[in-house]
Amino acid sequence: MKKIILSLLLFAACGESEFEFSGHHAYFVFDNSQHLNPVLIGSMNAMSPGIFCRISTAPNNQLAFENNYGQKANSTLNAIDQRRTMQLGVSNSSGIIVGFGNLNNPAIFYAYDAQCPNCYEEVNIPSFQLAINNEGKATCRRCARAYDLNNGGIVSKGEGGAKLFRYRATTTGPSGLLSVNN
């Protein structure tokens, strides 16, 4: 009898849990040893937590990189990059945000969708790109929610709601390989 009750409690607890990673598709591999993008280098450095970089597509076979301190740099895709499949979250034009959070030791490497998840889910149109700032917050211009990039993408200001869409991500270091997938 005790086993049945325990099983029911465990099953009920699982029903209310929120998944850590998004169900939205993302796939991105970028070899920064080939590009040495200075903006991306900061966000892939575990010794510099709190620096986040938005990666999005740009014209002329380029990727745009912008960090939460306003620094920007583009990188032209090489032949290897062009052969790879690339899906930067919900929308390639709004992209993804990557970086090490500054709340844990060792620092956690995060990858988020650059879309406001609450506005996107409301209208199902990818046109709600988040603005990132040097406090490690991503803010939606439409609903005014702020999300904490250092703390799993939770809503830190504004009306409650879903946290940021998060993707699995790894890095081999500042001038190494970045991989984001789901």
Tab-separated table of N, CA and C in Angstrom:
chain	number	residue	atom	x	y	z
A	1	MET	N	0.809	-1.192	0.000
A	1	MET	CA	0.000	0.000	0.000
A	1	MET	C	0.860	1.267	0.000
A	2	LYS	N	1.946	1.275	0.802
A	2	LYS	CA	2.830	2.425	0.861
A	2	LYS	C	3.488	2.665	-0.493
A	3	LYS	N	3.834	1.581	-1.212
A	3	LYS	CA	4.460	1.717	-2.525
A	3	LYS	C	3.498	2.356	-3.524
A	4	ILE	N	2.235	2.007	-3.442
A	4	ILE	CA	1.240	2.569	-4.356
A	4	ILE	C	1.077	4.066	-4.102
A	5	ILE	N	0.984	4.446	-2.839
A	5	ILE	CA	0.826	5.862	-2.491
A	5	ILE	C	2.060	6.648	-2.925
A	6	LEU	N	3.242	6.119	-2.670
A	6	LEU	CA	4.472	6.774	-3.076
A	6	LEU	C	4.526	6.920	-4.591
A	7	SER	N	4.140	5.881	-5.317
A	7	SER	CA	4.133	5.938	-6.783
A	7	SER	C	3.175	7.002	-7.288
A	8	LEU	N	2.000	7.099	-6.688
A	8	LEU	CA	1.028	8.104	-7.095
A	8	LEU	C	1.540	9.516	-6.820
A	9	LEU	N	2.199	9.711	-5.685
A	9	LEU	CA	2.757	11.025	-5.361
A	9	LEU	C	3.852	11.410	-6.349
A	10	LEU	N	4.721	10.477	-6.680
A	10	LEU	CA	5.778	10.749	-7.645
A	10	LEU	C	5.201	11.055	-9.016
A	11	PHE	N	4.195	10.313	-9.435
A	11	PHE	CA	3.563	10.532	-10.729
A	11	PHE	C	2.903	11.905	-10.773
A	12	ALA	N	2.228	12.291	-9.712
A	12	ALA	CA	1.555	13.597	-9.653
A	12	ALA	C	2.583	14.725	-9.688
A	13	ALA	N	3.702	14.555	-9.021
A	13	ALA	CA	4.739	15.582	-8.998
A	13	ALA	C	5.323	15.785	-10.388
A	14	CYS	N	5.466	14.728	-11.159
A	14	CYS	CA	6.022	14.833	-12.507
A	14	CYS	C	5.080	15.566	-13.440
A	15	GLY	N	3.787	15.472	-13.224
A	15	GLY	CA	2.811	16.086	-14.110
A	15	GLY	C	2.872	17.605	-14.118
A	16	GLU	N	3.318	18.224	-13.042
A	16	GLU	CA	3.360	19.668	-12.937
A	16	GLU	C	4.740	20.252	-13.271
A	17	SER	N	5.723	19.405	-13.525
A	17	SER	CA	7.074	19.915	-13.733
A	17	SER	C	7.222	20.565	-15.104
A	18	GLU	N	8.144	21.514	-15.195
A	18	GLU	CA	8.422	22.210	-16.433
A	18	GLU	C	9.716	21.636	-17.006
A	19	PHE	N	9.720	21.372	-18.303
A	19	PHE	CA	10.902	20.814	-18.927
A	19	PHE	C	12.004	21.860	-18.983
A	20	GLU	N	13.253	21.400	-18.802
A	20	GLU	CA	14.387	22.317	-18.814
A	20	GLU	C	14.675	22.856	-20.211
A	21	PHE	N	14.541	21.984	-21.232
A	21	PHE	CA	14.868	22.383	-22.597
A	21	PHE	C	13.609	22.465	-23.451
A	22	SER	N	13.636	23.354	-24.410
A	22	SER	CA	12.492	23.596	-25.282
A	22	SER	C	12.244	22.436	-26.239
A	23	GLY	N	11.022	22.320	-26.693
A	23	GLY	CA	10.669	21.349	-27.718
A	23	GLY	C	10.847	21.923	-29.119
A	24	HIS	N	11.157	23.227	-29.218
A	24	HIS	CA	11.392	23.852	-30.520
A	24	HIS	C	12.732	23.388	-31.074
A	25	HIS	N	12.797	23.300	-32.388
A	25	HIS	CA	14.011	22.809	-33.042
A	25	HIS	C	15.084	23.892	-33.095
A	26	ALA	N	16.304	23.496	-32.798
A	26	ALA	CA	17.467	24.368	-32.946
A	26	ALA	C	18.660	23.495	-33.320
A	27	TYR	N	19.465	23.971	-34.264
A	27	TYR	CA	20.702	23.279	-34.613
A	27	TYR	C	21.679	24.302	-35.159
A	28	PHE	N	22.819	24.425	-34.484
A	28	PHE	CA	23.832	25.384	-34.904
A	28	PHE	C	25.192	24.894	-34.443
A	29	VAL	N	26.131	24.816	-35.375
A	29	VAL	CA	27.515	24.474	-35.063
A	29	VAL	C	28.381	25.563	-35.689
A	30	PHE	N	29.262	26.141	-34.885
A	30	PHE	CA	30.107	27.233	-35.366
A	30	PHE	C	31.512	27.038	-34.803
A	31	ASP	N	32.482	26.962	-35.690
A	31	ASP	CA	33.879	26.776	-35.296
A	31	ASP	C	34.549	28.144	-35.215
A	32	ASN	N	34.616	28.691	-34.009
A	32	ASN	CA	35.180	30.026	-33.847
A	32	ASN	C	36.702	30.042	-33.986
A	33	SER	N	37.336	28.887	-34.034
A	33	SER	CA	38.780	28.869	-34.311
A	33	SER	C	39.037	29.263	-35.766
A	34	GLN	N	38.033	29.117	-36.619
A	34	GLN	CA	38.146	29.520	-38.017
A	34	GLN	C	37.785	30.991	-38.219
A	35	HIS	N	36.935	31.536	-37.371
A	35	HIS	CA	36.425	32.900	-37.550
A	35	HIS	C	37.008	33.909	-36.559
A	36	LEU	N	37.309	33.463	-35.355
A	36	LEU	CA	37.809	34.330	-34.277
A	36	LEU	C	36.955	35.587	-34.120
A	37	ASN	N	35.653	35.375	-34.065
A	37	ASN	CA	34.739	36.496	-33.893
A	37	ASN	C	34.924	37.062	-32.480
A	38	PRO	N	35.356	38.324	-32.358
A	38	PRO	CA	35.666	38.885	-31.038
A	38	PRO	C	34.460	39.007	-30.108
A	39	VAL	N	33.274	39.188	-30.646
A	39	VAL	CA	32.078	39.321	-29.810
A	39	VAL	C	31.681	37.960	-29.248
A	40	LEU	N	31.768	36.931	-30.077
A	40	LEU	CA	31.433	35.577	-29.625
A	40	LEU	C	32.456	35.058	-28.619
A	41	ILE	N	33.717	35.428	-28.766
A	41	ILE	CA	34.778	34.966	-27.858
A	41	ILE	C	34.415	35.265	-26.399
A	42	GLY	N	33.913	36.465	-26.123
A	42	GLY	CA	33.567	36.838	-24.751
A	42	GLY	C	32.496	35.958	-24.147
A	43	SER	N	31.486	35.607	-24.927
A	43	SER	CA	30.377	34.816	-24.378
A	43	SER	C	30.718	33.338	-24.251
A	44	MET	N	31.760	32.879	-24.919
A	44	MET	CA	32.167	31.471	-24.825
A	44	MET	C	33.289	31.257	-23.809
A	45	ASN	N	33.599	32.278	-23.022
A	45	ASN	CA	34.661	32.207	-22.035
A	45	ASN	C	34.058	32.001	-20.639
A	46	ALA	N	34.297	30.845	-20.059
A	46	ALA	CA	33.761	30.524	-18.729
A	46	ALA	C	34.326	31.455	-17.653
A	47	MET	N	35.453	32.087	-17.926
A	47	MET	CA	36.056	33.012	-16.966
A	47	MET	C	35.430	34.407	-17.044
A	48	SER	N	34.489	34.605	-17.973
A	48	SER	CA	33.786	35.885	-18.118
A	48	SER	C	32.278	35.667	-18.074
A	49	PRO	N	31.773	35.117	-16.973
A	49	PRO	CA	30.329	34.878	-16.915
A	49	PRO	C	29.544	36.184	-16.946
A	50	GLY	N	28.337	36.121	-17.482
A	50	GLY	CA	27.491	37.295	-17.564
A	50	GLY	C	27.559	38.013	-18.888
A	51	ILE	N	28.425	37.550	-19.796
A	51	ILE	CA	28.489	38.116	-21.144
A	51	ILE	C	27.682	37.200	-22.058
A	52	PHE	N	26.644	37.759	-22.676
A	52	PHE	CA	25.775	36.992	-23.557
A	52	PHE	C	25.830	37.575	-24.958
A	53	CYS	N	25.710	36.706	-25.954
A	53	CYS	CA	25.812	37.102	-27.356
A	53	CYS	C	24.609	36.589	-28.133
A	54	ARG	N	23.968	37.501	-28.879
A	54	ARG	CA	22.898	37.096	-29.801
A	54	ARG	C	23.552	36.750	-31.140
A	55	ILE	N	23.152	35.609	-31.691
A	55	ILE	CA	23.637	35.169	-32.999
A	55	ILE	C	22.424	35.099	-33.915
A	56	SER	N	22.491	35.786	-35.056
A	56	SER	CA	21.388	35.775	-36.012
A	56	SER	C	21.947	35.832	-37.429
A	57	THR	N	21.087	35.538	-38.390
A	57	THR	CA	21.530	35.597	-39.775
A	57	THR	C	21.599	37.047	-40.226
A	58	ALA	N	22.469	37.299	-41.192
A	58	ALA	CA	22.644	38.627	-41.775
A	58	ALA	C	22.760	38.446	-43.296
A	59	PRO	N	22.610	39.520	-44.055
A	59	PRO	CA	22.719	39.404	-45.523
A	59	PRO	C	24.114	38.949	-45.970
A	60	ASN	N	24.182	38.493	-47.207
A	60	ASN	CA	25.451	38.136	-47.870
A	60	ASN	C	26.203	37.010	-47.184
A	61	ASN	N	25.491	35.927	-46.825
A	61	ASN	CA	26.120	34.752	-46.208
A	61	ASN	C	26.906	35.104	-44.955
A	62	GLN	N	26.326	35.910	-44.107
A	62	GLN	CA	26.976	36.298	-42.868
A	62	GLN	C	26.101	35.979	-41.674
A	63	LEU	N	26.761	35.899	-40.527
A	63	LEU	CA	26.088	35.811	-39.241
A	63	LEU	C	26.397	37.085	-38.482
A	64	ALA	N	25.397	37.600	-37.775
A	64	ALA	CA	25.563	38.801	-36.954
A	64	ALA	C	25.719	38.376	-35.497
A	65	PHE	N	26.680	38.963	-34.812
A	65	PHE	CA	26.945	38.701	-33.401
A	65	PHE	C	26.856	40.031	-32.654
A	66	GLU	N	26.055	40.060	-31.583
A	66	GLU	CA	25.921	41.265	-30.768
A	66	GLU	C	25.842	40.840	-29.311
A	67	ASN	N	26.703	41.432	-28.467
A	67	ASN	CA	26.657	41.045	-27.055
A	67	ASN	C	25.823	42.020	-26.233
A	68	ASN	N	25.634	41.692	-24.981
A	68	ASN	CA	24.791	42.504	-24.104
A	68	ASN	C	25.474	43.791	-23.640
A	69	TYR	N	26.653	44.094	-24.183
A	69	TYR	CA	27.323	45.364	-23.924
A	69	TYR	C	27.340	46.236	-25.173
A	70	GLY	N	26.594	45.815	-26.208
A	70	GLY	CA	26.456	46.616	-27.422
A	70	GLY	C	27.521	46.398	-28.480
A	71	GLN	N	28.472	45.515	-28.235
A	71	GLN	CA	29.504	45.256	-29.240
A	71	GLN	C	28.930	44.367	-30.344
A	72	LYS	N	29.287	44.677	-31.600
A	72	LYS	CA	28.769	43.941	-32.748
A	72	LYS	C	29.903	43.555	-33.685
A	73	ALA	N	29.745	42.394	-34.320
A	73	ALA	CA	30.689	41.959	-35.354
A	73	ALA	C	30.012	40.881	-36.186
A	74	ASN	N	30.203	40.945	-37.491
A	74	ASN	CA	29.678	39.922	-38.387
A	74	ASN	C	30.791	38.980	-38.792
A	75	SER	N	30.417	37.756	-39.142
A	75	SER	CA	31.361	36.772	-39.683
A	75	SER	C	30.764	36.198	-40.954
A	76	THR	N	31.594	36.122	-41.995
A	76	THR	CA	31.170	35.533	-43.255
A	76	THR	C	31.260	34.021	-43.145
A	77	LEU	N	30.202	33.339	-43.565
A	77	LEU	CA	30.187	31.881	-43.522
A	77	LEU	C	31.183	31.327	-44.536
A	78	ASN	N	32.015	30.376	-44.094
A	78	ASN	CA	32.933	29.725	-45.024
A	78	ASN	C	32.223	28.535	-45.678
A	79	ALA	N	32.905	27.820	-46.537
A	79	ALA	CA	32.296	26.710	-47.281
A	79	ALA	C	31.771	25.622	-46.344
A	80	ILE	N	32.497	25.338	-45.272
A	80	ILE	CA	32.048	24.318	-44.312
A	80	ILE	C	30.774	24.780	-43.620
A	81	ASP	N	30.736	26.044	-43.197
A	81	ASP	CA	29.540	26.591	-42.544
A	81	ASP	C	28.326	26.511	-43.468
A	82	GLN	N	28.530	26.817	-44.745
A	82	GLN	CA	27.429	26.830	-45.700
A	82	GLN	C	26.864	25.438	-45.965
A	83	ARG	N	27.659	24.399	-45.766
A	83	ARG	CA	27.179	23.029	-45.958
A	83	ARG	C	26.414	22.509	-44.747
A	84	ARG	N	26.607	23.129	-43.603
A	84	ARG	CA	25.919	22.695	-42.386
A	84	ARG	C	24.476	23.183	-42.372
A	85	THR	N	23.618	22.365	-41.819
A	85	THR	CA	22.250	22.786	-41.557
A	85	THR	C	22.289	23.784	-40.403
A	86	MET	N	21.470	24.821	-40.480
A	86	MET	CA	21.443	25.813	-39.418
A	86	MET	C	19.992	26.180	-39.122
A	87	GLN	N	19.609	26.043	-37.862
A	87	GLN	CA	18.294	26.490	-37.407
A	87	GLN	C	18.502	27.206	-36.081
A	88	LEU	N	18.454	28.525	-36.128
A	88	LEU	CA	18.692	29.337	-34.940
A	88	LEU	C	17.392	29.534	-34.169
A	89	GLY	N	16.869	28.442	-33.639
A	89	GLY	CA	15.657	28.497	-32.845
A	89	GLY	C	14.423	28.736	-33.685
A	90	VAL	N	13.470	29.475	-33.121
A	90	VAL	CA	12.193	29.727	-33.768
A	90	VAL	C	12.377	30.479	-35.088
A	91	SER	N	13.319	31.424	-35.135
A	91	SER	CA	13.538	32.228	-36.337
A	91	SER	C	15.015	32.552	-36.492
A	92	ASN	N	15.565	32.257	-37.679
A	92	ASN	CA	16.973	32.565	-37.925
A	92	ASN	C	17.254	34.066	-37.843
A	93	SER	N	16.279	34.897	-38.212
A	93	SER	CA	16.524	36.339	-38.198
A	93	SER	C	16.575	36.906	-36.778
A	94	SER	N	15.832	36.329	-35.820
A	94	SER	CA	15.961	36.798	-34.442
A	94	SER	C	17.060	36.073	-33.718
A	95	GLY	N	17.266	34.792	-34.034
A	95	GLY	CA	18.422	34.056	-33.573
A	95	GLY	C	18.335	33.439	-32.193
A	96	ILE	N	19.529	33.223	-31.651
A	96	ILE	CA	19.708	32.611	-30.344
A	96	ILE	C	20.625	33.493	-29.502
A	97	ILE	N	20.587	33.279	-28.196
A	97	ILE	CA	21.453	34.005	-27.263
A	97	ILE	C	22.256	32.965	-26.496
A	98	VAL	N	23.588	33.115	-26.463
A	98	VAL	CA	24.452	32.167	-25.756
A	98	VAL	C	25.347	32.904	-24.771
A	99	GLY	N	25.736	32.208	-23.701
A	99	GLY	CA	26.667	32.780	-22.741
A	99	GLY	C	26.664	32.016	-21.434
A	100	PHE	N	27.678	32.262	-20.623
A	100	PHE	CA	27.791	31.658	-19.302
A	100	PHE	C	27.077	32.528	-18.274
A	101	GLY	N	26.219	31.917	-17.480
A	101	GLY	CA	25.556	32.623	-16.394
A	101	GLY	C	26.541	32.923	-15.273
A	102	ASN	N	26.234	33.939	-14.470
A	102	ASN	CA	27.169	34.331	-13.406
A	102	ASN	C	26.693	33.966	-12.003
A	103	LEU	N	25.700	33.081	-11.891
A	103	LEU	CA	25.168	32.740	-10.572
A	103	LEU	C	25.706	31.428	-9.998
A	104	ASN	N	26.301	30.584	-10.813
A	104	ASN	CA	26.763	29.276	-10.352
A	104	ASN	C	28.268	29.148	-10.490
A	105	ASN	N	28.842	28.278	-9.672
A	105	ASN	CA	30.259	27.974	-9.782
A	105	ASN	C	30.401	26.463	-9.779
A	106	PRO	N	30.776	25.845	-10.877
A	106	PRO	CA	31.193	26.449	-12.143
A	106	PRO	C	30.003	27.048	-12.892
A	107	ALA	N	30.319	28.014	-13.741
A	107	ALA	CA	29.300	28.721	-14.513
A	107	ALA	C	28.599	27.762	-15.475
A	108	ILE	N	27.298	27.972	-15.670
A	108	ILE	CA	26.495	27.169	-16.595
A	108	ILE	C	26.461	27.876	-17.941
A	109	PHE	N	26.690	27.109	-19.023
A	109	PHE	CA	26.614	27.667	-20.372
A	109	PHE	C	25.175	27.542	-20.862
A	110	TYR	N	24.563	28.672	-21.194
A	110	TYR	CA	23.176	28.709	-21.616
A	110	TYR	C	23.051	29.030	-23.099
A	111	ALA	N	21.985	28.525	-23.718
A	111	ALA	CA	21.573	28.926	-25.067
A	111	ALA	C	20.061	29.099	-25.031
A	112	TYR	N	19.614	30.289	-25.403
A	112	TYR	CA	18.191	30.623	-25.390
A	112	TYR	C	17.755	31.054	-26.780
A	113	ASP	N	16.467	30.935	-27.027
A	113	ASP	CA	15.890	31.526	-28.224
A	113	ASP	C	15.787	33.025	-27.980
A	114	ALA	N	16.007	33.821	-29.010
A	114	ALA	CA	15.943	35.277	-28.872
A	114	ALA	C	14.530	35.813	-29.077
A	115	GLN	N	13.531	34.940	-29.051
A	115	GLN	CA	12.121	35.318	-29.146
A	115	GLN	C	11.516	35.380	-27.748
A	116	CYS	N	10.574	36.269	-27.545
A	116	CYS	CA	9.800	36.267	-26.308
A	116	CYS	C	8.887	35.043	-26.363
A	117	PRO	N	9.038	34.093	-25.453
A	117	PRO	CA	8.237	32.871	-25.526
A	117	PRO	C	6.747	33.116	-25.285
A	118	ASN	N	6.419	34.065	-24.442
A	118	ASN	CA	5.022	34.327	-24.121
A	118	ASN	C	4.290	34.998	-25.281
A	119	CYS	N	4.915	35.973	-25.913
A	119	CYS	CA	4.297	36.626	-27.076
A	119	CYS	C	4.247	35.670	-28.265
A	120	TYR	N	5.292	34.893	-28.453
A	120	TYR	CA	5.311	33.927	-29.562
A	120	TYR	C	4.195	32.895	-29.408
A	121	GLU	N	4.040	32.363	-28.210
A	121	GLU	CA	3.001	31.359	-27.982
A	121	GLU	C	1.603	31.963	-28.124
A	122	GLU	N	1.474	33.248	-27.826
A	122	GLU	CA	0.178	33.911	-27.914
A	122	GLU	C	-0.293	34.059	-29.362
A	123	VAL	N	0.613	34.446	-30.271
A	123	VAL	CA	0.205	34.702	-31.660
A	123	VAL	C	0.857	33.763	-32.679
A	124	ASN	N	1.834	32.958	-32.251
A	124	ASN	CA	2.517	31.979	-33.098
A	124	ASN	C	3.188	32.602	-34.328
A	125	ILE	N	3.695	33.809	-34.149
A	125	ILE	CA	4.434	34.493	-35.210
A	125	ILE	C	5.778	34.915	-34.622
A	126	PRO	N	6.895	34.550	-35.273
A	126	PRO	CA	8.216	34.889	-34.715
A	126	PRO	C	8.625	36.333	-35.028
A	127	SER	N	8.036	37.288	-34.319
A	127	SER	CA	8.391	38.685	-34.555
A	127	SER	C	8.605	39.461	-33.257
A	128	PHE	N	9.008	38.766	-32.204
A	128	PHE	CA	9.166	39.394	-30.893
A	128	PHE	C	10.590	39.194	-30.375
A	129	GLN	N	11.557	39.752	-31.113
A	129	GLN	CA	12.957	39.622	-30.737
A	129	GLN	C	13.228	40.367	-29.434
A	130	LEU	N	13.997	39.716	-28.567
A	130	LEU	CA	14.334	40.288	-27.264
A	130	LEU	C	15.538	41.215	-27.369
A	131	ALA	N	15.536	42.276	-26.588
A	131	ALA	CA	16.688	43.163	-26.457
A	131	ALA	C	17.478	42.693	-25.240
A	132	ILE	N	18.803	42.633	-25.352
A	132	ILE	CA	19.629	42.189	-24.225
A	132	ILE	C	20.419	43.379	-23.672
A	133	ASN	N	20.638	43.366	-22.342
A	133	ASN	CA	21.385	44.471	-21.740
A	133	ASN	C	22.508	43.953	-20.843
A	134	ASN	N	23.350	44.881	-20.372
A	134	ASN	CA	24.539	44.495	-19.606
A	134	ASN	C	24.224	43.999	-18.197
A	135	GLU	N	22.959	44.027	-17.791
A	135	GLU	CA	22.569	43.450	-16.508
A	135	GLU	C	22.229	41.967	-16.646
A	136	GLY	N	22.365	41.425	-17.862
A	136	GLY	CA	22.032	40.023	-18.089
A	136	GLY	C	20.542	39.787	-18.198
A	137	LYS	N	19.828	40.785	-18.685
A	137	LYS	CA	18.379	40.683	-18.872
A	137	LYS	C	18.061	40.748	-20.359
A	138	ALA	N	17.029	40.004	-20.753
A	138	ALA	CA	16.489	40.065	-22.104
A	138	ALA	C	15.063	40.567	-21.971
A	139	THR	N	14.740	41.650	-22.676
A	139	THR	CA	13.450	42.307	-22.507
A	139	THR	C	12.656	42.308	-23.803
A	140	CYS	N	11.354	42.065	-23.678
A	140	CYS	CA	10.444	42.091	-24.818
A	140	CYS	C	9.831	43.477	-24.919
A	141	ARG	N	9.897	44.071	-26.100
A	141	ARG	CA	9.318	45.406	-26.308
A	141	ARG	C	7.788	45.359	-26.308
A	142	ARG	N	7.210	44.216	-26.664
A	142	ARG	CA	5.751	44.118	-26.767
A	142	ARG	C	5.090	43.987	-25.396
A	143	CYS	N	5.533	43.003	-24.601
A	143	CYS	CA	4.857	42.730	-23.323
A	143	CYS	C	5.607	43.293	-22.115
A	144	ALA	N	6.809	43.808	-22.324
A	144	ALA	CA	7.646	44.420	-21.284
A	144	ALA	C	8.153	43.436	-20.233
A	145	ARG	N	8.054	42.129	-20.500
A	145	ARG	CA	8.654	41.158	-19.576
A	145	ARG	C	10.175	41.220	-19.716
A	146	ALA	N	10.851	41.024	-18.590
A	146	ALA	CA	12.309	40.886	-18.585
A	146	ALA	C	12.630	39.467	-18.132
A	147	TYR	N	13.581	38.843	-18.799
A	147	TYR	CA	14.003	37.478	-18.498
A	147	TYR	C	15.440	37.508	-18.005
A	148	ASP	N	15.736	36.715	-16.988
A	148	ASP	CA	17.071	36.672	-16.394
A	148	ASP	C	17.924	35.636	-17.123
A	149	LEU	N	18.876	36.099	-17.937
A	149	LEU	CA	19.745	35.207	-18.705
A	149	LEU	C	20.688	34.418	-17.801
A	150	ASN	N	21.000	34.952	-16.623
A	150	ASN	CA	21.906	34.287	-15.692
A	150	ASN	C	21.216	33.214	-14.853
A	151	ASN	N	19.896	33.166	-14.911
A	151	ASN	CA	19.142	32.294	-14.021
A	151	ASN	C	18.119	31.441	-14.785
A	152	GLY	N	18.547	30.800	-15.842
A	152	GLY	CA	17.688	29.872	-16.560
A	152	GLY	C	16.608	30.502	-17.406
A	153	GLY	N	16.658	31.826	-17.600
A	153	GLY	CA	15.688	32.501	-18.453
A	153	GLY	C	14.337	32.738	-17.808
A	154	ILE	N	14.291	32.768	-16.474
A	154	ILE	CA	13.011	32.979	-15.787
A	154	ILE	C	12.552	34.432	-15.947
A	155	VAL	N	11.252	34.645	-15.835
A	155	VAL	CA	10.702	36.000	-15.878
A	155	VAL	C	11.125	36.721	-14.599
A	156	SER	N	11.822	37.842	-14.746
A	156	SER	CA	12.295	38.583	-13.578
A	156	SER	C	11.590	39.918	-13.402
A	157	LYS	N	10.814	40.337	-14.407
A	157	LYS	CA	10.080	41.598	-14.316
A	157	LYS	C	8.871	41.516	-15.237
A	158	GLY	N	7.764	42.078	-14.797
A	158	GLY	CA	6.557	42.083	-15.615
A	158	GLY	C	5.627	40.949	-15.232
A	159	GLU	N	4.581	40.812	-16.029
A	159	GLU	CA	3.590	39.770	-15.796
A	159	GLU	C	4.263	38.401	-15.861
A	160	GLY	N	3.901	37.497	-14.976
A	160	GLY	CA	4.481	36.159	-14.980
A	160	GLY	C	4.274	35.469	-16.313
A	161	GLY	N	4.801	34.293	-16.433
A	161	GLY	CA	4.649	33.547	-17.674
A	161	GLY	C	5.753	32.528	-17.825
A	162	ALA	N	5.854	31.986	-19.017
A	162	ALA	CA	6.862	30.970	-19.315
A	162	ALA	C	8.256	31.578	-19.342
A	163	LYS	N	9.246	30.758	-18.991
A	163	LYS	CA	10.633	31.204	-19.092
A	163	LYS	C	11.078	31.101	-20.550
A	164	LEU	N	12.267	31.610	-20.836
A	164	LEU	CA	12.796	31.569	-22.197
A	164	LEU	C	12.908	30.140	-22.716
A	165	PHE	N	12.747	29.977	-24.041
A	165	PHE	CA	13.013	28.685	-24.670
A	165	PHE	C	14.518	28.441	-24.542
A	166	ARG	N	14.890	27.320	-23.929
A	166	ARG	CA	16.305	27.001	-23.719
A	166	ARG	C	16.684	25.792	-24.557
A	167	TYR	N	17.904	25.829	-25.108
A	167	TYR	CA	18.425	24.747	-25.933
A	167	TYR	C	19.673	24.152	-25.298
A	168	ARG	N	19.975	22.927	-25.658
A	168	ARG	CA	21.214	22.293	-25.204
A	168	ARG	C	22.378	22.972	-25.918
A	169	ALA	N	23.452	23.226	-25.184
A	169	ALA	CA	24.586	23.919	-25.783
A	169	ALA	C	25.889	23.498	-25.118
A	170	THR	N	26.939	23.465	-25.917
A	170	THR	CA	28.280	23.207	-25.408
A	170	THR	C	29.263	24.126	-26.121
A	171	THR	N	30.367	24.374	-25.467
A	171	THR	CA	31.452	25.121	-26.076
A	171	THR	C	32.773	24.503	-25.626
A	172	THR	N	33.751	24.538	-26.502
A	172	THR	CA	35.088	24.046	-26.157
A	172	THR	C	36.004	25.195	-25.747
A	173	GLY	N	35.450	26.391	-25.626
A	173	GLY	CA	36.234	27.531	-25.188
A	173	GLY	C	36.085	28.710	-26.137
A	174	PRO	N	36.661	29.860	-25.763
A	174	PRO	CA	36.456	31.106	-26.506
A	174	PRO	C	36.764	31.036	-27.999
A	175	SER	N	37.839	30.424	-28.373
A	175	SER	CA	38.144	30.315	-29.801
A	175	SER	C	38.041	28.859	-30.234
A	176	GLY	N	36.970	28.233	-29.817
A	176	GLY	CA	36.735	26.829	-30.133
A	176	GLY	C	35.393	26.618	-30.796
A	177	LEU	N	34.818	25.476	-30.541
A	177	LEU	CA	33.586	25.054	-31.181
A	177	LEU	C	32.373	25.392	-30.312
A	178	LEU	N	31.328	25.909	-30.939
A	178	LEU	CA	30.049	26.172	-30.293
A	178	LEU	C	29.026	25.237	-30.936
A	179	SER	N	28.272	24.540	-30.103
A	179	SER	CA	27.231	23.642	-30.611
A	179	SER	C	25.946	23.893	-29.824
A	180	VAL	N	24.857	24.143	-30.559
A	180	VAL	CA	23.540	24.346	-29.963
A	180	VAL	C	22.575	23.409	-30.674
A	181	ASN	N	21.793	22.655	-29.903
A	181	ASN	CA	20.843	21.740	-30.554
A	181	ASN	C	19.704	21.394	-29.619
A	182	ASN	N	18.676	20.833	-30.221
A	182	ASN	CA	17.528	20.307	-29.488
A	182	ASN	C	16.968	19.157	-30.273
